[in-house]
Amino acid sequence: MSYLTLFAFLICTIIIGYFIGNRRAVGMRPAVKSKLPENKLHSLPGFHGTYVALWCGIPSLLLLFAWLFLEPSILSAMLGNALGDAGIGLSQDQLELLKGSIRRAAQNSQNPIDDTLLPVVESYKNIVNSTGIGGMVVIGCGAIIGLYFSQKKIAQRFAARHRVEKIFSIIMLLSSLVAVLTTFGVVVSLIFETIRFFGMVSFTEFLFGLHWSPQIALRDDQVASSGSFGAVPIFAGTLLITAIAMVIAVPIGLFSAIYMSEYASPRFRSWAKPLLEILAGIPTVVYGFFAALSVAPMLRNWGVDFGLEISSESALAAGVVMGVMIIPFVSSLSDDVINAVPQSLRDGSYALGATRGETIKLVLLPAALPGIVSSVLLATSRAIGETMIVVMAAGLAANLTANPFQAVTTVTVQILTLLVGDQEFDSPKTLAAFALGFVLFIITLCLNILALKIVNKYREKYD
Amino acid sequence: MTNLRAAHIKKRYAAERRFKMYGLLAIMFALGFLAIMLVTITFRALPAFSQTYVKVDIEFSENVIDPDGAREKVQIAKADFQKIVRDGIYALFPEVTNRKEKRKLKKLISSEAGYHIARVLLADDQPDFEFIGTKQSVWVKSSDDIDSFIKGLIRRDVDESRRRVNDQQIGWVDQLMADGRIEKRFNWDFFKFGDSRSPEDAGIRGAVVGSFFTLIITLLLSFPLGVLAAVYLEEYSKPSKMTAFIEVNINNLAAVPSIVFGLLGLALFLNFFGMPRSAPLVGGMVLSLMTLPTIIITTRAALKSVPPSIREAALGIGASKMQTVLHHVLPLAMPGALTGAIIGMARALGETAPLLMIGMVAFIVDVPTGFTDPSTVLPVQIYIWADSPERAFEAKMSAAILVLLFFLVIMNAIAVLLRRRYERRW
């Protein structure tokens, strides 16, 4: 039996519930038509129907989701029981491996399995079937019980309308709380692993150490003592690439915004602005591809021509491409704030005989400065958190250097390389990724809050 | 005096012209970069759309395929079809006897050719076994190196030690060409196959289907949640500390780096809840958390633009708050909400980093058939190929990028159309 059938069954019960509620309410409609409230249904039949449908659907759907979440772990525990003696003496990983192969064998008899395990496979199949049917029966019964009790409540003076309204507003409140829950989840999942990491590696070493090589610590089976979790080279690398990106993005973005808002004809604006925004819509993996396979070799060749040594995974290539990617972030926000400067300021400046350029430089830019600064801050946070471009173009070597022609690494690259692939969750290597993620989260959060603060302060000035 | 002033004004005007030019140059730089990038990728992608085939005369000798003569599909499927294909190519050049040279000769055709032939011949449940014992001309795929050579990506004039095809192999290819045994065809397999270790067999079907499943989960989760949250914040909530807190959270979530969502998915969904790795289900859940703020923000803007008179009219004739919202306000705001959803989906489609963290980076050949099958998505497929040493994957990557951009263009076009068609000015 599949979940789809169960889901279809639930949907059917919900619809039936609606009609039962509706019918019952219609049947209770008093025969005498009068304006007296005692002689009228409190709520329209539709509300009664919805009330029944909600009681039918919400508990059973919640049960269904809970079941979907819990089923794998329940099955795994029961499989562990079914294994009995065969599972004794195995390590956690071996046990998981064994369970996996039994699962595959149960799904498809073509999959190879040791003959001694065949009875286990058979009993596992039975377990899967019986728990599956059990779960479905429970969920289905939940729906029917909900339907039965809620339709019994329907009466002439039953305030179905108020109940339904209440339930709906609670559902809405809960869905808006998902955003809060997500933030909470991010913080919690980062903070626990980070605390565990700092139990193994000292805080000062992480923040001020100059040497980063997590792999070595793993190989020597040493915790922390190898002294290789100094994150300064990573922070420096992130800073270097971000700085290069901003050197590209800020002037170009700002000049584009100025041209768009002050010089461009409406026709030019109407096609150039969407085109510019395409840059923000292109997936970052595409930029990464372009940086790694086109820009980096090109820079390398130029370097050879000019007698410079440019590494094929240079900070420059990643930084330049990232800079282009964030041009629209700077330009569209700056464009908005420049446009928001009141026309009277422009008119006043022109009346004094200033040229357009002088008006922009001396009047508009100072007036729009807070907004521009905040757009630059937002773009910076974007650049710091950007992953794919640096992963593909900037390399893994944790060099502590300010030379843009060399390979550096960034926070995001390290998080990715530490976590992709096989992981064990008690080595400082994987936990380091969470610590780095925490640092990343805090920094971008601060930048965003700062940017929002600046914008809000500025808005009050003209409104 | 007047001269001085004229000179000064001239200088100011020159400065003005320069300033204006900087602006134009900035825009042109950005657009030029975009154009160069797209053109480069398109040109690099072209080789991936065709594939070189070699005609080989294959002898399906009974001794190799079905020594028992039982004609059973299961047994025949296990036969050494690779050897048959190998013998076929050796037969084309009987003069080659040296083992080392034979190995070079073998490398002219795809290392998977035998499996393909077996799959085609045994596709039916009850295949007729008439091919056994016959000799047939079959077009098989060339290896990726020969393919690159035919397409001119590996050049003859390069020193032999620096190219992957040696002079002897070039000689063979020339001879095959002269015999009309080499043909370039449109590479349908690129759209039909999943990933593969050999570039000539690698396709994007698995990644596209994986992306599709992932986006469905994302849409199913984030759209209802986002719209409900937006309705609550815009229509129901009164200004309070809690509402302000929720709003701050939403705005911050919109700016959290995507990789942090990947960490969340790894720590919470995979390790804590024990959900399956590499599954579109988990990928969709992570991406829906990312698209949620986008949908909430755009839906709120759409709700805000519905004039209050509509609400007042509905409430005035006795509609409840819920009826007002569900029957009147939300339908009017729907185009805006849908536009937001499509834009959010487009962004989710291009997202790579968080999906790498939850294991969607695994090498998966099979096309996924459900939400919990291990799978990958288009941008991650591009990243996986970028890590492969074979040069032929470069073209595959570019082609996959084109496919990805094609989907993005379609989604954005739908969003623009929706906005144009249904946006109302009050």
CSV table of C-alpha atoms in Angstrom, one decimal, chain A residues 40-319:
chain,number,residue,atom,x,y,z
A,40,LYS,CA,-32.2,30.7,12.2
A,41,LEU,CA,-29.0,28.7,11.8
A,42,HIS,CA,-26.2,30.4,13.6
A,43,SER,CA,-23.8,29.9,10.7
A,44,LEU,CA,-24.3,29.2,7.0
A,45,PRO,CA,-24.3,25.4,6.1
A,46,GLY,CA,-21.0,25.9,4.4
A,47,PHE,CA,-19.3,26.8,7.6
A,48,HIS,CA,-20.6,23.7,9.3
A,49,GLY,CA,-19.3,21.7,6.4
A,50,THR,CA,-15.9,23.3,6.6
A,51,TYR,CA,-15.8,22.7,10.4
A,52,VAL,CA,-16.3,19.0,9.9
A,53,ALA,CA,-13.8,18.9,7.0
A,54,LEU,CA,-11.2,20.6,9.1
A,55,TRP,CA,-11.6,18.2,12.0
A,56,CYS,CA,-11.5,15.4,9.6
A,57,GLY,CA,-8.4,16.6,7.8
A,58,ILE,CA,-6.1,18.4,10.2
A,59,PRO,CA,-5.5,15.7,12.9
A,60,SER,CA,-5.2,12.9,10.3
A,61,LEU,CA,-2.8,14.9,8.1
A,62,LEU,CA,-0.7,15.7,11.2
A,63,LEU,CA,-0.7,12.0,12.1
A,64,LEU,CA,0.4,11.2,8.5
A,65,PHE,CA,3.3,13.6,8.6
A,66,ALA,CA,4.4,12.4,12.0
A,67,TRP,CA,4.3,8.9,10.7
A,68,LEU,CA,6.3,9.8,7.6
A,69,PHE,CA,9.0,11.3,9.9
A,70,LEU,CA,9.0,8.4,12.4
A,71,GLU,CA,8.5,5.4,10.2
A,72,PRO,CA,12.2,5.1,9.1
A,73,SER,CA,13.5,5.1,12.7
A,74,ILE,CA,10.8,2.7,13.9
A,75,LEU,CA,11.5,0.3,11.1
A,76,SER,CA,15.2,0.6,11.7
A,77,ALA,CA,14.7,-0.2,15.4
A,78,MET,CA,12.5,-3.2,14.6
A,79,LEU,CA,15.0,-4.4,12.1
A,80,GLY,CA,17.7,-4.3,14.8
A,81,ASN,CA,15.4,-6.5,16.9
A,82,ALA,CA,14.8,-8.9,14.0
A,83,LEU,CA,18.5,-9.2,13.4
A,84,GLY,CA,19.0,-10.6,16.9
A,85,ASP,CA,22.3,-12.4,17.2
A,86,ALA,CA,23.5,-11.5,13.7
A,87,GLY,CA,23.8,-7.9,14.8
A,88,ILE,CA,25.8,-8.5,17.9
A,89,GLY,CA,29.5,-7.6,17.8
A,90,LEU,CA,29.2,-5.2,14.9
A,91,SER,CA,30.1,-1.6,15.0
A,92,GLN,CA,27.5,1.1,14.4
A,93,ASP,CA,28.6,1.6,10.8
A,94,GLN,CA,28.7,-2.1,10.0
A,95,LEU,CA,25.3,-2.5,11.5
A,96,GLU,CA,24.0,0.3,9.3
A,97,LEU,CA,25.6,-1.3,6.3
A,98,LEU,CA,24.0,-4.6,7.1
A,99,LYS,CA,20.6,-3.0,7.6
A,100,GLY,CA,20.9,-1.2,4.3
A,101,SER,CA,21.6,-4.4,2.4
A,102,ILE,CA,18.7,-6.2,4.1
A,103,ARG,CA,16.4,-3.2,3.1
A,104,ARG,CA,17.6,-3.4,-0.5
A,105,ALA,CA,17.1,-7.2,-0.6
A,106,ALA,CA,13.6,-6.8,0.8
A,107,GLN,CA,12.7,-4.2,-1.8
A,108,ASN,CA,14.0,-6.2,-4.8
A,109,SER,CA,14.7,-9.9,-4.7
A,110,GLN,CA,17.3,-9.4,-7.4
A,111,ASN,CA,19.6,-7.7,-4.9
A,112,PRO,CA,22.3,-10.1,-3.6
A,113,ILE,CA,22.2,-11.1,0.1
A,114,ASP,CA,23.9,-13.7,2.2
A,115,ASP,CA,21.8,-16.8,2.4
A,116,THR,CA,21.9,-16.9,6.2
A,117,LEU,CA,20.2,-13.5,6.3
A,118,LEU,CA,17.2,-14.7,4.2
A,119,PRO,CA,14.9,-15.3,7.1
A,120,VAL,CA,15.7,-11.9,8.4
A,121,VAL,CA,14.8,-10.4,5.1
A,122,GLU,CA,11.5,-12.3,5.1
A,123,SER,CA,10.7,-11.1,8.7
A,124,TYR,CA,11.7,-7.6,7.7
A,125,LYS,CA,9.3,-7.7,4.8
A,126,ASN,CA,6.6,-8.8,7.2
A,127,ILE,CA,7.5,-6.0,9.6
A,128,VAL,CA,7.3,-3.4,6.9
A,129,ASN,CA,4.0,-4.7,5.7
A,130,SER,CA,2.4,-4.9,9.1
A,131,THR,CA,3.7,-1.6,10.4
A,132,GLY,CA,2.7,0.0,7.1
A,133,ILE,CA,-0.9,-1.3,7.4
A,134,GLY,CA,-1.0,-0.5,11.1
A,135,GLY,CA,0.0,3.1,10.5
A,136,MET,CA,-2.5,3.5,7.7
A,137,VAL,CA,-5.3,2.0,9.7
A,138,VAL,CA,-4.5,4.4,12.6
A,139,ILE,CA,-4.4,7.4,10.3
A,140,GLY,CA,-7.6,6.4,8.5
A,141,CYS,CA,-9.4,5.8,11.8
A,142,GLY,CA,-8.2,9.2,13.0
A,143,ALA,CA,-9.9,10.9,10.0
A,144,ILE,CA,-13.2,8.9,10.6
A,145,ILE,CA,-13.2,9.6,14.3
A,146,GLY,CA,-12.7,13.3,13.7
A,147,LEU,CA,-15.5,13.2,11.2
A,148,TYR,CA,-17.9,11.4,13.5
A,149,PHE,CA,-17.4,13.6,16.5
A,150,SER,CA,-17.3,16.9,14.7
A,151,GLN,CA,-20.5,16.2,12.8
A,152,LYS,CA,-22.3,15.3,16.0
A,153,LYS,CA,-21.6,18.8,17.3
A,154,ILE,CA,-23.6,20.4,14.6
A,155,ALA,CA,-26.7,22.0,15.9
A,156,GLN,CA,-28.9,24.9,15.0
A,157,ARG,CA,-27.2,27.3,17.3
A,158,PHE,CA,-23.7,25.9,16.9
A,159,ALA,CA,-21.2,28.7,16.2
A,160,ALA,CA,-19.4,27.0,13.3
A,161,ARG,CA,-18.5,30.2,11.7
A,162,HIS,CA,-16.6,31.4,14.8
A,163,ARG,CA,-14.8,28.1,15.2
A,164,VAL,CA,-13.7,27.9,11.5
A,165,GLU,CA,-12.5,31.5,11.6
A,166,LYS,CA,-10.5,30.7,14.8
A,167,ILE,CA,-8.9,27.6,13.3
A,168,PHE,CA,-8.0,29.5,10.1
A,169,SER,CA,-6.3,32.3,12.0
A,170,ILE,CA,-4.4,29.8,14.0
A,171,ILE,CA,-3.2,28.0,10.9
A,172,MET,CA,-2.1,31.3,9.4
A,173,LEU,CA,-0.2,32.3,12.6
A,174,LEU,CA,1.5,28.9,12.6
A,175,SER,CA,2.6,29.3,9.0
A,176,SER,CA,4.0,32.7,9.7
A,177,LEU,CA,5.9,31.2,12.6
A,178,VAL,CA,7.7,28.9,10.2
A,179,ALA,CA,10.1,31.7,9.4
A,180,VAL,CA,10.9,32.1,13.1
A,181,LEU,CA,11.3,28.4,13.5
A,182,THR,CA,13.7,28.3,10.6
A,183,THR,CA,15.9,31.0,12.1
A,184,PHE,CA,15.7,29.1,15.4
A,185,GLY,CA,16.6,25.9,13.7
A,186,VAL,CA,19.6,27.5,11.9
A,187,VAL,CA,20.9,28.9,15.2
A,188,VAL,CA,20.4,25.7,17.2
A,189,SER,CA,21.9,23.4,14.6
A,190,LEU,CA,24.9,25.7,14.3
A,191,ILE,CA,25.4,26.4,17.9
A,192,PHE,CA,25.4,22.9,19.3
A,193,GLU,CA,28.0,21.7,16.9
A,194,THR,CA,30.0,24.9,17.4
A,195,ILE,CA,30.1,24.4,21.2
A,196,ARG,CA,31.2,20.8,20.7
A,197,PHE,CA,33.9,22.1,18.3
A,198,PHE,CA,35.2,24.5,20.9
A,199,GLY,CA,35.3,21.7,23.4
A,200,MET,CA,38.0,20.2,21.2
A,201,VAL,CA,39.7,23.3,19.8
A,202,SER,CA,40.4,26.4,21.8
A,203,PHE,CA,38.4,29.5,20.9
A,204,THR,CA,41.5,31.7,20.6
A,205,GLU,CA,43.3,29.2,18.5
A,206,PHE,CA,40.4,29.1,16.0
A,207,LEU,CA,40.0,32.9,15.9
A,208,PHE,CA,43.7,33.9,15.9
A,209,GLY,CA,45.7,30.8,14.7
A,210,LEU,CA,47.6,31.3,11.5
A,211,HIS,CA,47.6,27.7,10.3
A,212,TRP,CA,44.7,25.8,8.8
A,213,SER,CA,44.9,22.2,7.8
A,214,PRO,CA,42.1,20.1,9.1
A,215,GLN,CA,43.0,17.0,7.1
A,216,ILE,CA,46.3,16.5,9.0
A,217,ALA,CA,44.5,16.4,12.3
A,218,LEU,CA,42.3,13.7,11.1
A,219,ARG,CA,45.0,11.5,9.8
A,220,ASP,CA,47.1,11.5,12.9
A,221,ASP,CA,44.0,10.8,14.9
A,222,GLN,CA,44.7,13.7,17.1
A,223,VAL,CA,42.2,16.1,18.5
A,224,ALA,CA,43.1,19.8,18.5
A,225,SER,CA,46.7,19.2,19.6
A,226,SER,CA,48.0,19.3,16.0
A,227,GLY,CA,47.3,23.0,16.1
A,228,SER,CA,45.9,23.2,12.6
A,229,PHE,CA,42.5,24.9,13.2
A,230,GLY,CA,43.6,28.5,13.0
A,231,ALA,CA,41.0,30.1,10.8
A,232,VAL,CA,42.9,33.4,10.1
A,233,PRO,CA,44.0,32.4,6.6
A,234,ILE,CA,40.4,31.5,5.7
A,235,PHE,CA,39.1,34.8,7.0
A,236,ALA,CA,41.9,36.6,5.2
A,237,GLY,CA,41.1,34.8,2.0
A,238,THR,CA,37.4,35.6,2.3
A,239,LEU,CA,38.2,39.2,2.9
A,240,LEU,CA,40.6,39.3,-0.1
A,241,ILE,CA,38.1,37.9,-2.6
A,242,THR,CA,35.3,40.0,-1.2
A,243,ALA,CA,37.5,43.1,-1.5
A,244,ILE,CA,38.3,42.3,-5.1
A,245,ALA,CA,34.6,41.7,-5.8
A,246,MET,CA,33.6,45.0,-4.2
A,247,VAL,CA,36.3,46.9,-6.1
A,248,ILE,CA,34.6,45.7,-9.3
A,249,ALA,CA,31.0,45.9,-8.1
A,250,VAL,CA,30.8,49.2,-6.3
A,251,PRO,CA,32.1,51.6,-8.9
A,252,ILE,CA,30.4,49.8,-11.8
A,253,GLY,CA,27.2,49.3,-9.9
A,254,LEU,CA,27.1,52.9,-8.7
A,255,PHE,CA,27.9,54.4,-12.1
A,256,SER,CA,25.2,52.2,-13.7
A,257,ALA,CA,22.7,53.3,-11.1
A,258,ILE,CA,23.6,57.0,-11.7
A,259,TYR,CA,23.3,56.6,-15.4
A,260,MET,CA,20.1,54.7,-15.2
A,261,SER,CA,18.4,57.1,-12.8
A,262,GLU,CA,19.7,60.4,-14.1
A,263,TYR,CA,20.9,60.2,-17.7
A,264,ALA,CA,19.2,57.3,-19.4
A,265,SER,CA,16.1,57.8,-21.5
A,266,PRO,CA,13.0,55.9,-20.4
A,267,ARG,CA,13.5,53.6,-23.5
A,268,PHE,CA,17.1,52.8,-22.7
A,269,ARG,CA,16.2,52.2,-19.1
A,270,SER,CA,13.3,49.9,-20.0
A,271,TRP,CA,15.6,47.4,-21.7
A,272,ALA,CA,18.9,48.0,-19.9
A,273,LYS,CA,17.6,47.6,-16.4
A,274,PRO,CA,16.0,44.1,-16.9
A,275,LEU,CA,19.1,43.0,-18.8
A,276,LEU,CA,21.3,44.1,-15.9
A,277,GLU,CA,19.1,42.2,-13.5
A,278,ILE,CA,19.6,39.1,-15.5
A,279,LEU,CA,23.1,39.1,-14.0
A,280,ALA,CA,21.6,38.5,-10.6
A,281,GLY,CA,19.3,35.7,-11.9
A,282,ILE,CA,22.0,33.5,-13.4
A,283,PRO,CA,22.8,30.6,-11.2
A,284,THR,CA,26.1,31.0,-9.4
A,285,VAL,CA,27.3,27.6,-10.6
A,286,VAL,CA,27.3,29.2,-14.1
A,287,TYR,CA,29.5,32.0,-12.9
A,288,GLY,CA,31.7,29.4,-11.2
A,289,PHE,CA,32.0,27.5,-14.5
A,290,PHE,CA,32.9,30.7,-16.4
A,291,ALA,CA,35.4,31.8,-13.7
A,292,ALA,CA,37.1,28.5,-13.6
A,293,LEU,CA,37.2,27.6,-17.3
A,294,SER,CA,37.4,31.0,-19.1
A,295,VAL,CA,38.4,33.8,-16.8
A,296,ALA,CA,41.1,32.0,-14.9
A,297,PRO,CA,43.0,30.7,-17.9
A,298,MET,CA,42.7,34.0,-19.6
A,299,LEU,CA,44.2,35.8,-16.6
A,300,ARG,CA,46.9,33.2,-16.5
A,301,ASN,CA,47.8,33.9,-20.1
A,302,TRP,CA,47.9,37.6,-19.5
A,303,GLY,CA,50.1,37.0,-16.5
A,304,VAL,CA,52.5,35.1,-18.7
A,305,ASP,CA,52.5,37.9,-21.2
A,306,PHE,CA,53.3,40.5,-18.5
A,307,GLY,CA,55.7,38.3,-16.7
A,308,LEU,CA,53.5,37.9,-13.7
A,309,GLU,CA,52.9,34.6,-12.0
A,310,ILE,CA,49.2,34.1,-11.7
A,311,SER,CA,48.0,30.8,-10.3
A,312,SER,CA,45.3,29.0,-12.2
A,313,GLU,CA,43.1,29.2,-9.2
A,314,SER,CA,43.7,32.8,-8.3
A,315,ALA,CA,41.7,35.0,-6.0
A,316,LEU,CA,41.5,37.5,-8.8
A,317,ALA,CA,39.5,35.3,-11.2
A,318,ALA,CA,37.0,34.4,-8.5
A,319,GLY,CA,36.8,38.0,-7.2
